[in-house]
């Protein structure tokens, strides 16, 4: 058996030559590695598209009274930026990592449903093309915020809203098919002897995420279908004049929306567990409790949705229930943070790029969690609601949480995927520029929010100028530093780095793989026996 990591790339079929052959290979591929690669590249492209929108937002907010773009276009940017970052960047990247790693981690030759796998990817480029096409229509693009609250989106939304609705339906269909595939693969295709409690934590995190997706994506589909009916078929689900209730939309949306937050972060927990274990040269501390914590977070995520609605006029007893339920989520999350720190403690640590991103994740995600606890307190939330404090909170959770974990995963597994080591110096430059600029961008927003600056506005009072300027400078540094990441990944994929052996980190840096991470170094035709 060859030890070259390029064995990872040997597919069941010969790669065809010529443009049409290559196009056909990528269009019709059922190979989990190819499909994982497609997901990751789509995510990378949408990362720069959504990031460009964020830079338009920040450029407009550099100083009060600026008119770089119109207020209408500013609102379109805030709407599309949110939708693209959630549905177009984090989710496809996590599904890409799942496609690449899950079969190899459980000793399966491929995903259980390879044709469904192909279909679930190729729906997405059409979904995002539909979403982006709204910019080129005669009326405005969707301009009511990424949460598209009724009645603003139903009664007053532009005609392009219908294209957004169909786009969301396609994204949901893709997610549901991907989740079915993950569940079928994990339950039916594990190597002999690999019980559920021997699986790597990344696989566990994705199993739980897949059940969350199956639970909540149909709810989002229901919400946008009711929107479509209100807009065109004379119904009044969300129209008070016809006997409906706009608050119903918020309940339905956030019943999807809060578990969705955990869908974005749960696979990140798995990635961080793998990375921290490898670079501390220790087994993960409290393996079973890490899994119990993942399951507990997933279950609790279904009973906390109305903490997004404390100012919507819901009864006080309901607010108290959702406040305490939200605080309860901090317990299993704290268990995970404690176990990661305990894994690092007294480990033989080395600080390559994946580990740096994992450590930054621990600090900054925890900080975002604390501001989330502040937001869960009902009387305090009345002050924070719809201010930049909320923007600071969820960006501290999602960028150091999800995006940093994706970056850690790519640096961690890219040598295994390509057979070449990335440029470590460039990766460390990318890390430091990213982690410093993130804090320059979003830390001042806490103060802006506490001082009362409302979010989603293109202009603001004079006293908010200094912090907004700092945030804008940080955003542009963050945006352009991602070009280093792109260059490093492309160079590695093209084979410019030094070649690595099968046990990448062991060969390059003297690290050992430790159970329960990471994967065997190729997909098995004949699965091995898994021993303790």
PDB file of C-alpha atoms in Angstrom, residues 72-73 75-77 79-80 131-137 139-144 158 160-161:
ATOM      1  CA  UNK A  72     -31.891  51.667  -0.578  1.00  0.00           C
ATOM      2  CA  UNK A  73     -28.727  49.963  -1.862  1.00  0.00           C
ATOM      3  CA  UNK A  75     -30.413  48.012   2.841  1.00  0.00           C
ATOM      4  CA  UNK A  76     -29.992  45.568  -0.056  1.00  0.00           C
ATOM      5  CA  UNK A  77     -26.375  45.012   1.004  1.00  0.00           C
ATOM      6  CA  UNK A  79     -29.996  41.784   3.434  1.00  0.00           C
ATOM      7  CA  UNK A  80     -27.875  39.907   0.889  1.00  0.00           C
ATOM      8  CA  UNK A 131     -30.525  35.247  -5.281  1.00  0.00           C
ATOM      9  CA  UNK A 132     -27.862  37.412  -6.955  1.00  0.00           C
ATOM     10  CA  UNK A 133     -30.057  37.958 -10.050  1.00  0.00           C
ATOM     11  CA  UNK A 134     -32.281  40.213  -7.929  1.00  0.00           C
ATOM     12  CA  UNK A 135     -29.633  42.952  -8.362  1.00  0.00           C
ATOM     13  CA  UNK A 136     -30.255  43.023 -12.114  1.00  0.00           C
ATOM     14  CA  UNK A 137     -34.044  43.262 -12.085  1.00  0.00           C
ATOM     15  CA  UNK A 139     -37.100  46.836  -9.242  1.00  0.00           C
ATOM     16  CA  UNK A 140     -34.817  46.810  -6.182  1.00  0.00           C
ATOM     17  CA  UNK A 141     -33.247  43.679  -4.700  1.00  0.00           C
ATOM     18  CA  UNK A 142     -34.647  42.453  -1.346  1.00  0.00           C
ATOM     19  CA  UNK A 143     -34.061  45.306   1.105  1.00  0.00           C
ATOM     20  CA  UNK A 144     -35.778  44.295   4.362  1.00  0.00           C
ATOM     21  CA  UNK A 158     -40.171  44.377  -3.937  1.00  0.00           C
ATOM     22  CA  UNK A 160     -37.603  40.396  -6.519  1.00  0.00           C
ATOM     23  CA  UNK A 161     -38.620  38.951  -3.116  1.00  0.00           C
TER      24      UNK A 161
END
